[in-house]
Coordinates of C-alpha atoms in Angstrom, one line a residue:
Chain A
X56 CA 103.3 55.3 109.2
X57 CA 102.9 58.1 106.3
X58 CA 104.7 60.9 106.6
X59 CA 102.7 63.6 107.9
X60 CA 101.1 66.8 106.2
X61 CA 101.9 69.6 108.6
X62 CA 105.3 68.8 111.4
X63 CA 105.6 71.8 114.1
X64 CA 109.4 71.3 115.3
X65 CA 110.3 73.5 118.3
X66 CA 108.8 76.2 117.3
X67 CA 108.6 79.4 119.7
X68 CA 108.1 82.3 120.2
X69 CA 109.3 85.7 122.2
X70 CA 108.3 88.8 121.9
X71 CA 110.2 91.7 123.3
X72 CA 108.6 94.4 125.0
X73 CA 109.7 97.5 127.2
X74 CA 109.3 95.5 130.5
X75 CA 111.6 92.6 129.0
X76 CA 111.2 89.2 127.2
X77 CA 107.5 87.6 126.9
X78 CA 107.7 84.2 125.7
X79 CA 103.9 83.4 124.3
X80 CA 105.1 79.9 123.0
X81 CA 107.4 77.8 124.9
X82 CA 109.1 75.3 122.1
X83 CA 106.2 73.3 120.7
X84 CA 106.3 70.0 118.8
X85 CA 103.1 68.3 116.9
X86 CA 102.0 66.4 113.8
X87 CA 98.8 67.2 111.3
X88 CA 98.4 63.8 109.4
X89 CA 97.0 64.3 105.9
X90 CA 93.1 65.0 105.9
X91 CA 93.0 65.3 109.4
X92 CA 90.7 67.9 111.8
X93 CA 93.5 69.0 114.4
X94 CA 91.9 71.6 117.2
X95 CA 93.8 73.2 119.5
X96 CA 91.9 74.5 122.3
X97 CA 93.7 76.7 125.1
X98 CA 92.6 79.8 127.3
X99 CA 92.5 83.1 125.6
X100 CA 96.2 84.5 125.8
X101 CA 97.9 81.4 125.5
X102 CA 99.8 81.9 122.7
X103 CA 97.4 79.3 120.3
X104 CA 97.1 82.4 117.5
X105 CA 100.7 81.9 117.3
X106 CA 101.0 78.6 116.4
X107 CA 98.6 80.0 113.1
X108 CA 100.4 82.8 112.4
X109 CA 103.7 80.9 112.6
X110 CA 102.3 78.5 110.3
X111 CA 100.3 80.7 108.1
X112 CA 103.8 82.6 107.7
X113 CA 103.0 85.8 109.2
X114 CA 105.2 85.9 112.2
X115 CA 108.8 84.2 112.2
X116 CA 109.5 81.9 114.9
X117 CA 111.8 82.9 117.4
X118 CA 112.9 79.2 117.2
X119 CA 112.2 75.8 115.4
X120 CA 111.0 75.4 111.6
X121 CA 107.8 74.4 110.5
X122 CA 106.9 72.1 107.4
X123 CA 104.3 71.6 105.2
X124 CA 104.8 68.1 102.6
X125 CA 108.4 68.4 104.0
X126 CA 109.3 71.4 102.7
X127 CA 110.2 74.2 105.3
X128 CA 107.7 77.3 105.4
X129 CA 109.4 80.7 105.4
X130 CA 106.9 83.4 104.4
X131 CA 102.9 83.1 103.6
X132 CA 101.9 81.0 100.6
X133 CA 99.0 80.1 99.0
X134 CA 99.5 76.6 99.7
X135 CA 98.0 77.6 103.3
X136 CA 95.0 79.1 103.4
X137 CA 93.4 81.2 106.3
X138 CA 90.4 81.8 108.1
X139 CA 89.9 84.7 110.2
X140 CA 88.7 85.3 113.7
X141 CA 87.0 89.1 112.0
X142 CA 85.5 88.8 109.1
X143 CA 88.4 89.6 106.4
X144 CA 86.2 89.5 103.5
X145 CA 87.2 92.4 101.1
X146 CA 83.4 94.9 101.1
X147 CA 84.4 96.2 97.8
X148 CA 84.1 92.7 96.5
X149 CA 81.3 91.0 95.4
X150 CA 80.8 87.8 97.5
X151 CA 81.4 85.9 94.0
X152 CA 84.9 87.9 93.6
X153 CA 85.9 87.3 97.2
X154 CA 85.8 83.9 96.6
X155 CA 87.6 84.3 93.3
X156 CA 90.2 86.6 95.5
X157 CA 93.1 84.0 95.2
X158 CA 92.2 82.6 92.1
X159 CA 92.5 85.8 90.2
X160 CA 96.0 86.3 91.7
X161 CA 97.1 83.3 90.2
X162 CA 95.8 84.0 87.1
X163 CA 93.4 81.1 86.5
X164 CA 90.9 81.9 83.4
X165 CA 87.8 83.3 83.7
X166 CA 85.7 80.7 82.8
X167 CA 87.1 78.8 85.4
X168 CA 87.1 81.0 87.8
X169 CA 83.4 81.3 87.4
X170 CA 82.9 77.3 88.0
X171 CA 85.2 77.1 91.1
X172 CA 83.5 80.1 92.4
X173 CA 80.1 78.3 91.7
X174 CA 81.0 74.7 93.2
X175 CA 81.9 76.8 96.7
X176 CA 78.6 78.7 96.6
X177 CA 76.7 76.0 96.3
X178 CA 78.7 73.7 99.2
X179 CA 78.4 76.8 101.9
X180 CA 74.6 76.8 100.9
X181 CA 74.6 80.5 99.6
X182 CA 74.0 80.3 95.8
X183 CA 72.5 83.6 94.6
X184 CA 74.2 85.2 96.8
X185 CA 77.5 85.9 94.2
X186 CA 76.2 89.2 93.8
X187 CA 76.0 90.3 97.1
X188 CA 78.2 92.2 99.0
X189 CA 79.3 91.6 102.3
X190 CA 78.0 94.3 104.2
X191 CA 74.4 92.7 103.1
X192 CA 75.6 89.4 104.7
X193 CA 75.1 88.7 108.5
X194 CA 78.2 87.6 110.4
X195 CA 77.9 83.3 109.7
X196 CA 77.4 84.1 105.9
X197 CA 80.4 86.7 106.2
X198 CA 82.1 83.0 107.5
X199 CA 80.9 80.9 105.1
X200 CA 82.1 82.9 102.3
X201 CA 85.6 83.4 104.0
X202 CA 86.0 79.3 104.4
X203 CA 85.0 79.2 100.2
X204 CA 87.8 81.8 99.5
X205 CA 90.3 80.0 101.5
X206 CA 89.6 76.6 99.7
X207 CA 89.1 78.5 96.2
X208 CA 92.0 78.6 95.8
X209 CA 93.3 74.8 96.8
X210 CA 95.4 75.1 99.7
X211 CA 97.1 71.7 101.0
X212 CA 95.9 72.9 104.5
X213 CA 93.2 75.4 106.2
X214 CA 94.0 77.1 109.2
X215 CA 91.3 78.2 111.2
X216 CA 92.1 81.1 113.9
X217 CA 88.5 81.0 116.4
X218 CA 86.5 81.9 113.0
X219 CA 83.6 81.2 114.7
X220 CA 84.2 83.4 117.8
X221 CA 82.4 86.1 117.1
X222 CA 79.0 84.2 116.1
X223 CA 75.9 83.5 118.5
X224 CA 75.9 80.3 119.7
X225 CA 73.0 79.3 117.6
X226 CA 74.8 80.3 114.3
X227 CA 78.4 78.7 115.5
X228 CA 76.2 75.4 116.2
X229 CA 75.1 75.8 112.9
X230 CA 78.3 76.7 111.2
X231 CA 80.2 73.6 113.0
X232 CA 77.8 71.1 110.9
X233 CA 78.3 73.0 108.1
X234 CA 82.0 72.9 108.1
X235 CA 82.1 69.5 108.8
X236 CA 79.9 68.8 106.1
X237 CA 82.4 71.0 104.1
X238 CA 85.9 68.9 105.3
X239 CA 84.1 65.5 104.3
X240 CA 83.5 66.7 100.8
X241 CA 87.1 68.5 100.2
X242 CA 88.8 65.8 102.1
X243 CA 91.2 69.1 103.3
X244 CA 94.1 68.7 106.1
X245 CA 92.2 71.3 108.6
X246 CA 94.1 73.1 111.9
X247 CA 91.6 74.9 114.0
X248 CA 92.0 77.1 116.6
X249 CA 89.1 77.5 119.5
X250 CA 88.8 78.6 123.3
X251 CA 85.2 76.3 122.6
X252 CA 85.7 72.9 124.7
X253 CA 82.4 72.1 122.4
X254 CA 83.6 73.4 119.5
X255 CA 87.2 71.3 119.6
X256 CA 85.3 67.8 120.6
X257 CA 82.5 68.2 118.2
X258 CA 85.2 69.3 114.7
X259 CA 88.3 67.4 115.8
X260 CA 90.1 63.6 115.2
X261 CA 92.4 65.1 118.0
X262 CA 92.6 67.6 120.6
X263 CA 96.1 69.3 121.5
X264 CA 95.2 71.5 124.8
X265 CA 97.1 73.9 126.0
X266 CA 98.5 75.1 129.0
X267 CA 98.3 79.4 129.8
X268 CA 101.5 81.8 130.0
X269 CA 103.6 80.8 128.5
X270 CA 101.5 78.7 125.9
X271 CA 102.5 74.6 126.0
X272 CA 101.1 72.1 124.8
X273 CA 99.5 70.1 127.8
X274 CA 97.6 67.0 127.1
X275 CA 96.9 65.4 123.3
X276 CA 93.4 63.7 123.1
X277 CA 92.1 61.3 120.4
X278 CA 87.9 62.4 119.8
X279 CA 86.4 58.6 120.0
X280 CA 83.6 59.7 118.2
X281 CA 82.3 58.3 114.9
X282 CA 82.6 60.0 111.5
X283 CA 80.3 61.9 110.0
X284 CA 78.7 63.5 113.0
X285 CA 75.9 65.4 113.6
X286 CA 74.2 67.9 116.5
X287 CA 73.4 64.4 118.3
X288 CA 76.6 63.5 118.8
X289 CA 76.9 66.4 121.6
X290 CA 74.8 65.1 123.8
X291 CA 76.6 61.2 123.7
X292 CA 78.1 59.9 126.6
X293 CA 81.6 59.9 125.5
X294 CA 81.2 63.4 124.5
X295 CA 79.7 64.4 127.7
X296 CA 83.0 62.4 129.8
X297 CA 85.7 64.6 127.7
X298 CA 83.4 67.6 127.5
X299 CA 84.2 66.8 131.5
X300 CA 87.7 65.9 131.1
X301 CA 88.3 69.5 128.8
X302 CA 86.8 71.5 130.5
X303 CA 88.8 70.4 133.8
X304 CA 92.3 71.3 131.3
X305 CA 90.9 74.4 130.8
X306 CA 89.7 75.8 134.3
X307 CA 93.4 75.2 135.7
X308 CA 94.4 76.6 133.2
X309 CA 92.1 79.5 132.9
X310 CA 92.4 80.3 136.8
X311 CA 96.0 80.5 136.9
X312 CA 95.6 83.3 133.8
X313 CA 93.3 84.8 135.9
X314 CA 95.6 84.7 139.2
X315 CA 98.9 85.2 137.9
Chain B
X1471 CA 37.7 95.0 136.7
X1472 CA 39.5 94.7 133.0
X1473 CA 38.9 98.5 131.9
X1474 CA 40.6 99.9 135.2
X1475 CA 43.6 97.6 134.1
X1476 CA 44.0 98.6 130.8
X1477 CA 46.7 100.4 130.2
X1478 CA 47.7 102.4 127.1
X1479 CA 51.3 101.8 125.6
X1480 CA 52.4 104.8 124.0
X1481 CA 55.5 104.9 121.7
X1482 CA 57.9 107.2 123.0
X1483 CA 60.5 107.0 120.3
X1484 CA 57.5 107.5 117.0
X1485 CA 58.7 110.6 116.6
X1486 CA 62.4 109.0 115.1
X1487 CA 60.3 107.2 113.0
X1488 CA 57.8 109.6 111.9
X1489 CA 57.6 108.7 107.7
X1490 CA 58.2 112.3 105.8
X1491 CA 56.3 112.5 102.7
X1492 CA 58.6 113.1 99.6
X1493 CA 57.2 117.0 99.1
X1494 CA 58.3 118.4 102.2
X1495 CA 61.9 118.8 100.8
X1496 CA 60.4 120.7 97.7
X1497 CA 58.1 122.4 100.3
X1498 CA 60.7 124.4 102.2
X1499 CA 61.8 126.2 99.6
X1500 CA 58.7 127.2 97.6
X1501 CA 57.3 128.6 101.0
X1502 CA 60.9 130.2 100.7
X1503 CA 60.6 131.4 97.1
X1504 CA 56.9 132.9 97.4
X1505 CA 57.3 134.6 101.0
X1506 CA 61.0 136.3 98.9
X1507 CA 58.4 137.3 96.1
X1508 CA 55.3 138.6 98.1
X1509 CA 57.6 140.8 99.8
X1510 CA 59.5 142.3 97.1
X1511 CA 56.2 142.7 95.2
X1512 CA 54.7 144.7 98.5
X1513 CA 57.8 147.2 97.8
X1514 CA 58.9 146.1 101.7
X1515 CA 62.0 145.8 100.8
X1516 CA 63.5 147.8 97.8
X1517 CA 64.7 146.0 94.6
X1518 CA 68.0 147.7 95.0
X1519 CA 68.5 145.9 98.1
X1520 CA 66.6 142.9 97.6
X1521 CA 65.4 141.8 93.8
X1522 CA 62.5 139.0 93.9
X1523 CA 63.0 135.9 92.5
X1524 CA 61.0 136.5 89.2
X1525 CA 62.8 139.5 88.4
X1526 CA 66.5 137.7 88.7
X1527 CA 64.8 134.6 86.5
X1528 CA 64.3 137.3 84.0
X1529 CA 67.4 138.8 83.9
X1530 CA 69.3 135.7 83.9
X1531 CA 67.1 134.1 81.1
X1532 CA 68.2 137.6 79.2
X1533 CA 71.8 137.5 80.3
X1534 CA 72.0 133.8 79.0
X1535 CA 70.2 134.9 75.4
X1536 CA 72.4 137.6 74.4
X1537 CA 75.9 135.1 75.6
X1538 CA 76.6 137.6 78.2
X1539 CA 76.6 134.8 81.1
X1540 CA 78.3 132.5 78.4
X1541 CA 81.6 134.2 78.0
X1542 CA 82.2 134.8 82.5
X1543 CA 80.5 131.6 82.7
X1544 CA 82.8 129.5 80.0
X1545 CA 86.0 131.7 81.8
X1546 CA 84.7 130.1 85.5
X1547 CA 84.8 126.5 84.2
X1548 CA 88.1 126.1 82.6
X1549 CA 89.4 127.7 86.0
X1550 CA 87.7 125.4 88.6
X1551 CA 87.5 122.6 85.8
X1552 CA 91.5 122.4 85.2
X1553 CA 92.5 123.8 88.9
X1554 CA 90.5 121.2 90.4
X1555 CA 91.8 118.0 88.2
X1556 CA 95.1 119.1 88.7
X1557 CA 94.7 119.8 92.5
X1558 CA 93.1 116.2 92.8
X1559 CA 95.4 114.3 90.6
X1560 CA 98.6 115.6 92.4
X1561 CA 96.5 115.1 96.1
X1562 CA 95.7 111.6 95.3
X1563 CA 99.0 110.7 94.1
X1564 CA 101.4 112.4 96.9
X1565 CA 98.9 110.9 99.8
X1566 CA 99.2 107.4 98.2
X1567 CA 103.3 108.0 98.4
X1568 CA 103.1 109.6 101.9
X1569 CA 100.7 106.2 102.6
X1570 CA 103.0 103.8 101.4
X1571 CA 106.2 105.0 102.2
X1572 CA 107.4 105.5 105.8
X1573 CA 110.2 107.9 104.8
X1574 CA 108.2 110.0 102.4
X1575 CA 105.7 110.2 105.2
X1576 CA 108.2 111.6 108.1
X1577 CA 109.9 114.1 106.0
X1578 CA 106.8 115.5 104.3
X1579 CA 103.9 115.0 106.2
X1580 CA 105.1 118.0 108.9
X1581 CA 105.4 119.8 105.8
X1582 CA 102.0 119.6 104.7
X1583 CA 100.2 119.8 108.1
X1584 CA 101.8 123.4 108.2
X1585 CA 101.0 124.6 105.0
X1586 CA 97.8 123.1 105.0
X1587 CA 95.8 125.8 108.0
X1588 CA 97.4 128.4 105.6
X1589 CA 94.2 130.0 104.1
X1590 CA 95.3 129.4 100.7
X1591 CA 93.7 133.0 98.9
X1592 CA 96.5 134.6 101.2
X1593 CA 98.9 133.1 98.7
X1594 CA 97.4 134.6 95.7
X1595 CA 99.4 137.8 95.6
X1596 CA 102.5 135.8 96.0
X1597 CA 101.6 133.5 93.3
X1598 CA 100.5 136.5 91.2
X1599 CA 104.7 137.6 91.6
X1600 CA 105.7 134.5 90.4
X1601 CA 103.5 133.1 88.2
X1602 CA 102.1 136.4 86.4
X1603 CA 98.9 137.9 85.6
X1604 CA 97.3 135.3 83.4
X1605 CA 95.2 132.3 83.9
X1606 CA 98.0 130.1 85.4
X1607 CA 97.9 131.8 89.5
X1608 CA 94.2 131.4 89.5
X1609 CA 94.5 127.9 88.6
X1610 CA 97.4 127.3 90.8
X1611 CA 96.2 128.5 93.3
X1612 CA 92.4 126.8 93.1
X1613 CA 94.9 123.4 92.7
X1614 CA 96.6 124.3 95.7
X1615 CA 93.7 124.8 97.7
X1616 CA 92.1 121.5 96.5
X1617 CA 95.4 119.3 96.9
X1618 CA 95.3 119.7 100.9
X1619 CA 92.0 118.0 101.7
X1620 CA 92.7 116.0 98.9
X1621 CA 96.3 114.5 100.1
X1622 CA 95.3 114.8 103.4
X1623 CA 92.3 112.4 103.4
X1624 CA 94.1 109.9 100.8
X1625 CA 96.4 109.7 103.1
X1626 CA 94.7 108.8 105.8
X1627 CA 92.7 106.6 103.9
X1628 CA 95.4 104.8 103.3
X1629 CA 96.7 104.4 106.7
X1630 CA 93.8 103.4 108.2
X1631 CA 93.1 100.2 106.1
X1632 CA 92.5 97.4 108.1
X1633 CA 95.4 95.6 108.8
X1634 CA 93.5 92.3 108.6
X1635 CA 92.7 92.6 105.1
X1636 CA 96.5 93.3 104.3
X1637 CA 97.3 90.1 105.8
X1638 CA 94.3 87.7 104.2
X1639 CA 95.9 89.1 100.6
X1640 CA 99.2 88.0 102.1
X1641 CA 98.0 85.1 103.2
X1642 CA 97.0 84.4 99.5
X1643 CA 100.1 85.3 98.2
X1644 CA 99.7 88.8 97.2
X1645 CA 102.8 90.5 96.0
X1646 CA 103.2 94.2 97.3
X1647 CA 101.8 95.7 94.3
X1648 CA 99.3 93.3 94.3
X1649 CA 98.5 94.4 98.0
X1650 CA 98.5 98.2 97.0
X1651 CA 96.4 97.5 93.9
X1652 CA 93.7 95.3 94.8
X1653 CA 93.4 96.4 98.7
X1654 CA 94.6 99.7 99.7
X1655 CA 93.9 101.5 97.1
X1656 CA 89.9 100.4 96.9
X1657 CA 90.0 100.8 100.9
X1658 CA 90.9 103.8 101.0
X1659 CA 88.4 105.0 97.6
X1660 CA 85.9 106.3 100.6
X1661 CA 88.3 108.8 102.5
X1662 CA 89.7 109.9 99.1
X1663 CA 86.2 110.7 97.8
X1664 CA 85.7 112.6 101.8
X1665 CA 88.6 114.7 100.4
X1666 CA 86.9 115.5 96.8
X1667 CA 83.9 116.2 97.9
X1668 CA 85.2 118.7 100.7
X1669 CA 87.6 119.9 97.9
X1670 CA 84.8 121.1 95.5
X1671 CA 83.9 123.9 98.1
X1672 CA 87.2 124.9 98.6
X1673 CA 87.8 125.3 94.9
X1674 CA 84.6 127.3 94.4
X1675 CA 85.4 129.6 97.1
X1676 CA 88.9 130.0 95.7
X1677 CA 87.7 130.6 92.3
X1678 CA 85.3 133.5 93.3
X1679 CA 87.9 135.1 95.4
X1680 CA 90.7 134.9 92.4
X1681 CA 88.1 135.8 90.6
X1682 CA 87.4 139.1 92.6
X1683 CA 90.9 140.2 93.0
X1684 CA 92.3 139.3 90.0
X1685 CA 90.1 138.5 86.7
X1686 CA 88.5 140.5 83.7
X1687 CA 86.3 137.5 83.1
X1688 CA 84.4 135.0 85.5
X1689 CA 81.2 134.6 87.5
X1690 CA 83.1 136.0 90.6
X1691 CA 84.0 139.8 88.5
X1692 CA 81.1 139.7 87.4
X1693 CA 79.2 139.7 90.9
X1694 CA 81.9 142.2 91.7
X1695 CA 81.3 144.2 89.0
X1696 CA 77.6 144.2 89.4
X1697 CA 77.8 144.9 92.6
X1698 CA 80.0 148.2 92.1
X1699 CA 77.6 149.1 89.6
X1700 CA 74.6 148.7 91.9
X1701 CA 72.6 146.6 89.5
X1702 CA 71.8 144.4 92.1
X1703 CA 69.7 141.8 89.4
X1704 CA 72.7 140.8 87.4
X1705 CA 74.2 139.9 90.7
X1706 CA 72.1 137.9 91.9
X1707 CA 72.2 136.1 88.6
X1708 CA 75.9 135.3 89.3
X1709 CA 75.1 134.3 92.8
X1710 CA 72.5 131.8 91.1
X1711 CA 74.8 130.4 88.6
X1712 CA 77.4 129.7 92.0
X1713 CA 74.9 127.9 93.6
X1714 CA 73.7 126.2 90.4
X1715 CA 77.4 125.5 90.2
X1716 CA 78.3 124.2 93.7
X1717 CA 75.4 121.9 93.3
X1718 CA 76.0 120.4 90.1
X1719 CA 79.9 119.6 91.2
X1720 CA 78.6 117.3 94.7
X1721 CA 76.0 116.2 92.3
X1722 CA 78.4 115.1 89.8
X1723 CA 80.8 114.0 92.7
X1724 CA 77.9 112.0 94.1
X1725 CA 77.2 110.1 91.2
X1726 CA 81.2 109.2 90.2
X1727 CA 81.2 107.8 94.3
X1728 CA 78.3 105.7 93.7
X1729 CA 79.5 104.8 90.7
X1730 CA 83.5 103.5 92.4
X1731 CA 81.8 102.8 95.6
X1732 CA 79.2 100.8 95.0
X1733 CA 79.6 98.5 97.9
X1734 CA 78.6 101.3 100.7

C-alpha cells in the first residue's frame, strides 16, 4: 500500500448564520491515491464545493486537516491547481498569457514560458488560438484553456469544481473525452466535483456519493470500466447497471433536498 | 391549389438590421452646414444674430494667421491640460486606496459622496480667497471637478471585480500585491476609463466657466469678450475651437482605451 497523494481527515465544516449554525459538511474522511480520477458526485447544496475549497485552501475547515504528500495544507498553494465552475479566465489576457498566468508568478523564463504555454495548446486542441482573447472563445474553449492554466503551472493535484456545468451537453460530452485524453498524457492526481451521474461514471476510478444536508459521504464505488475510454463506453452494460445504481443514490438524496 | 397556399414571410425585425451606408453620418451635417448657409446668405436671419458658416471659417482662418487664437488658445491648454492630469492622477490613486482599504473606504467615502453633487464652479470664488488670482484656482478647481468622476468610478471599478478571478490568482499563489497588480487593477481599467472620459466634459465645462469669471486669457474670455462686444464672428470662432476641443479630448481618450483595453 503507497501512501496516498491527497488524505481528507475529519474535515468539516459550519457556517454560522443569523438563524444559527449550518453544518454543510459533516466530518468527512477519504483517500486520492497518486494519479488517480476521484469524482464526487452529490445533489446541488450538499456541501461537495466544500470539500474543494477546503482543499484548494480557500475556506478553513471548521474541523480536521487536510494533506497533500503528507504535508498539512493551510492556505492556497500552487501545488493545487483549480478549475472553475465560471469561466475564471483573466479577459485582459491573451489566451497564451492565461495559460502562462502561474508560470509568470513564479518567475520561470520567457523562453520557457513560451514552450510550456505551447505543449498545453496543442494537448487542449486549440493552437493558434494564443492570441486570442477569451471573450472570442465560446464557453468549452473558455474550459479548455482554464484546465491548460491549471496544469501550466505543475500542480501535484487538479481540483475540478462542476467545470463543465455550465456547457451544453454536446460540448460537456465532448470536453469529458478531451479531459480524459488530457489525464492519460499528464498522468495528474485529479479530484472532480459533478452533480452529472454520467459525468462521474464516465471520468472516474472511483465514485464517493454523497448524501444532502448536511453533506456525508454515502456510498464509495470502484468504476469497473477499462482504461482509456471512449463515448462507447456509455452505452456498456456495466455502465448502464451503476448509471442505475447512481442515479438511485442521488434521487433519495435529491428528494429529501427537495422536501426538507 | 399551390398559389392560394402560398404565403409570403415577411421580416418583421429588417428594420434592426437595415445596413447604413458609411455617408449618412457625413450626410447629416452637410445638409446641416448648407441649410445654416442658404439662410444666412438669404439675410433671414441677420449676421449679428446668426453668422453663416463661411463667414466664421474666415474669421477663424484670420484669427489663427495673425496668432490672435494662438495666445487664448495656448492659455486654454495648459489650464485643462495640467487641471485634468492632476485631477485624474489624484482620482485614480485615492479610489484605488478607498478600493483596497476597508477603513479608508468608511471614513472617506461619505466624505466624497457629499462633496461630490457640489457643482464644483460654486467653489471658484472660495478657491479664488484662498488660492489667489493666478493660474493655480482655475486649475484647482478644473482638478477638482475631474477627481470626482474620476475617484468615484475607480472605485467602483475596483469593488466590483469579480471575486472569482481574485480567488483563481489565489489559488495560484498570488501574493496581495501580486493580486492588486495583475487583477484589480486591469479589471477595473474599463470603469476607470468610464470616469476619464465623463471627466473630459466636466473639465471643459469648468474651464470655460473659470475662464468667464476669472481670466484675461482663454478661449472662454474670449467668447465672453466677443460676445460683449457684439462681434458675434469671433465668437463663434471660440465656440468652434470648444467643440474642436471637446472632440479631440474623447478622441484622444478613445484611442489611449483602445490602446489599455484591447481585450473589449
Amino acid at each position: 500500500m503507497t501512501t496516498p497523494k491527497l488524505v481528507i481527515d475529519n474535515v468539516g465544516k459550519v457556517f454560522s448564520t443569523k438563524s444559527g449554525k449550518v453544518t454543510a459538511l459533516d466530518q468527512t474522511s477519504f483517500t486520492v491515491q497518486e494519479g488517480e480520477f476521484v469524482t464526487i458526485l452529490g445533489p446541488s447544496g450538499c456541501g461537495k464545493s466544500t470539500i474543494l475549497r477546503v482543499v484548494a485552501g480557500l475556506e478553513e475547515p471548521t474541523t480536521g486537516h487536510v494533506y497533500l504528500d503528507g504535508k498539512e495544507i493551510h492556505g492556497p498553494g500552487p501545488d493545487r491547481g483549480m478549475v472553475f465552475q465560471s469561466y475564471t479566465l483573466y479577459p485582459w489576457l491573451t489566451v497564451k498569457q492565461n495559460i502562462t498566468f502561474g508560470l509568470d508568478l513564479k518567475g520561470v523564463p520567457k523562453k520557457q514560458q513560451d514552450e510550456i504555454a505551447q505543449h498545453y495548446l496543442e494537448l487542449i486542441g486549440l493552437s493558434g488560438f494564443d492570441k486570442h482573447y477569451p471573450i472570442q472563445l465560446s464557453g468549452g474553449m473558455k474550459q479548455r484553456v482554464a484546465i491548460a492554466r491549471a496544469l501550466a503551472n505543475e500542480p501535484e493535484i487538479l481540483l475540478m469544481d462542476e467545470p463543465f456545468g455550465a456547457l451544453d451537453a454536446q460540448t460537456r460530452a465532448i470536453m469529458q473525452e478531451i479531459l480524459l485524453k488530457v489525464w492519460e498524457e499528464s498522468k495528474k492526481t485529479i479530484l472532480f466535483i459533478t452533480h452529472d451521474v454520467e459525468e462521474s461514471i464516465f471520468l472516474g476510478d472511483s465514485i464517493y456519493v454523497m448524501t444532502a444536508r448536511p453533506g456525508r459521504l454515502k456510498k464509495n464505488i470502484k468504476v469497473p470500466l477499462p482504461r482509456p475510454r471512449d463515448y462507447q463506453n456509455k452505452s456498456s452494460e456495466e455502465f448502464l447497471a451503476l448509471k442505475l445504481e447512481l442515479l438511485e443514490l442521488i434521487r433519495e438524496e435529491s428528494l429529501k433536498a427537495v422536501k426538507p | 391549389m399551390p398559389d392560394k397556399q402560398r404565403q409570403v414571410i415577411t421580416n418583421r425585425v429588417a428594420f434592426l438590421e437595415t445596413k447604413i451606408p458609411s455617408y449618412a453620418a457625413v450626410l447629416g451635417i452637410t445638409v446641416l452646414l448648407v441649410l445654416w448657409e442658404i439662410v444666412c446668405r438669404l439675410g433671414i436671419v441677420p449676421p449679428l444674430f446668426l453668422p453663416a458658416p463661411t463667414a466664421i471659417l474666415t474669421a477663424g482662418w484670420d484669427m489663427l494667421v495673425s496668432g490672435e487664437l494662438y495666445e487664448d488658445l495656448a492659455a486654454s491648454l495648459v489650464r485643462i491640460g495640467g487641471g485634468y492630469a492632476v485631477g485624474a492622477s489624484l482620482g485614480i490613486i485615492f479610489g484605488l486606496i478607498l478600493g483596497f482599504s476597508r477603513w479608508t473606504d468608511a471614513i472617506l467615502t461619505p466624505i466624497v459622496y457629499s462633496i461630490y453633487p457640489i457643482p464644483k464652479i460654486a467653489l471658484l470664488p472660495l478657491i479664488i480667497l484662498w488660492l489667489g488670482i493666478g493660474e493655480t484656482p482655475k486649475l484647482a478647481i478644473i482638478a477638482l471637478g475631474v477627481f470626482f468622476p474620476v475617484v468615484i468610478n475607480t472605485f467602483s471599478g475596483v469593488k466590483n471585480v469579480d471575486p472569482m478571478l481574485i480567488k483563481a490568482a489565489v489559488t495560484f499563489g498570488s501574493n496581495h500585491f501580486n493580486v492588486i497588480r495583475k487583477v484589480i487593477l486591469p479589471a477595473s481599467l474599463p470603469m476607470i476609463f468610464a470616469g476619464l472620459k465623463l471627466a473630459a466634459g466636466t473639465s471643459l465645462l469648468l474651464l470655460v466657466s473659470a475662464e468667464m469669471i476669472a481670466a484675461q486669457q482663454g478661449i472662454g474670455s474670449m467668447v465672453l469678450h466677443y460676445g460683449n462686444l457684439m462681434i458675434t464672428t469671433k465668437l463663434m470662432v471660440g465656440v468652434l475651437v470648444l467643440s474642436l476641443l471637446g472632440l479631440t479630448f474623447n478622441r484622444v481618450l478613445q484611442w489611449l482605451e483602445r490602446k489599455l483595453v484591447p481585450w473589449k
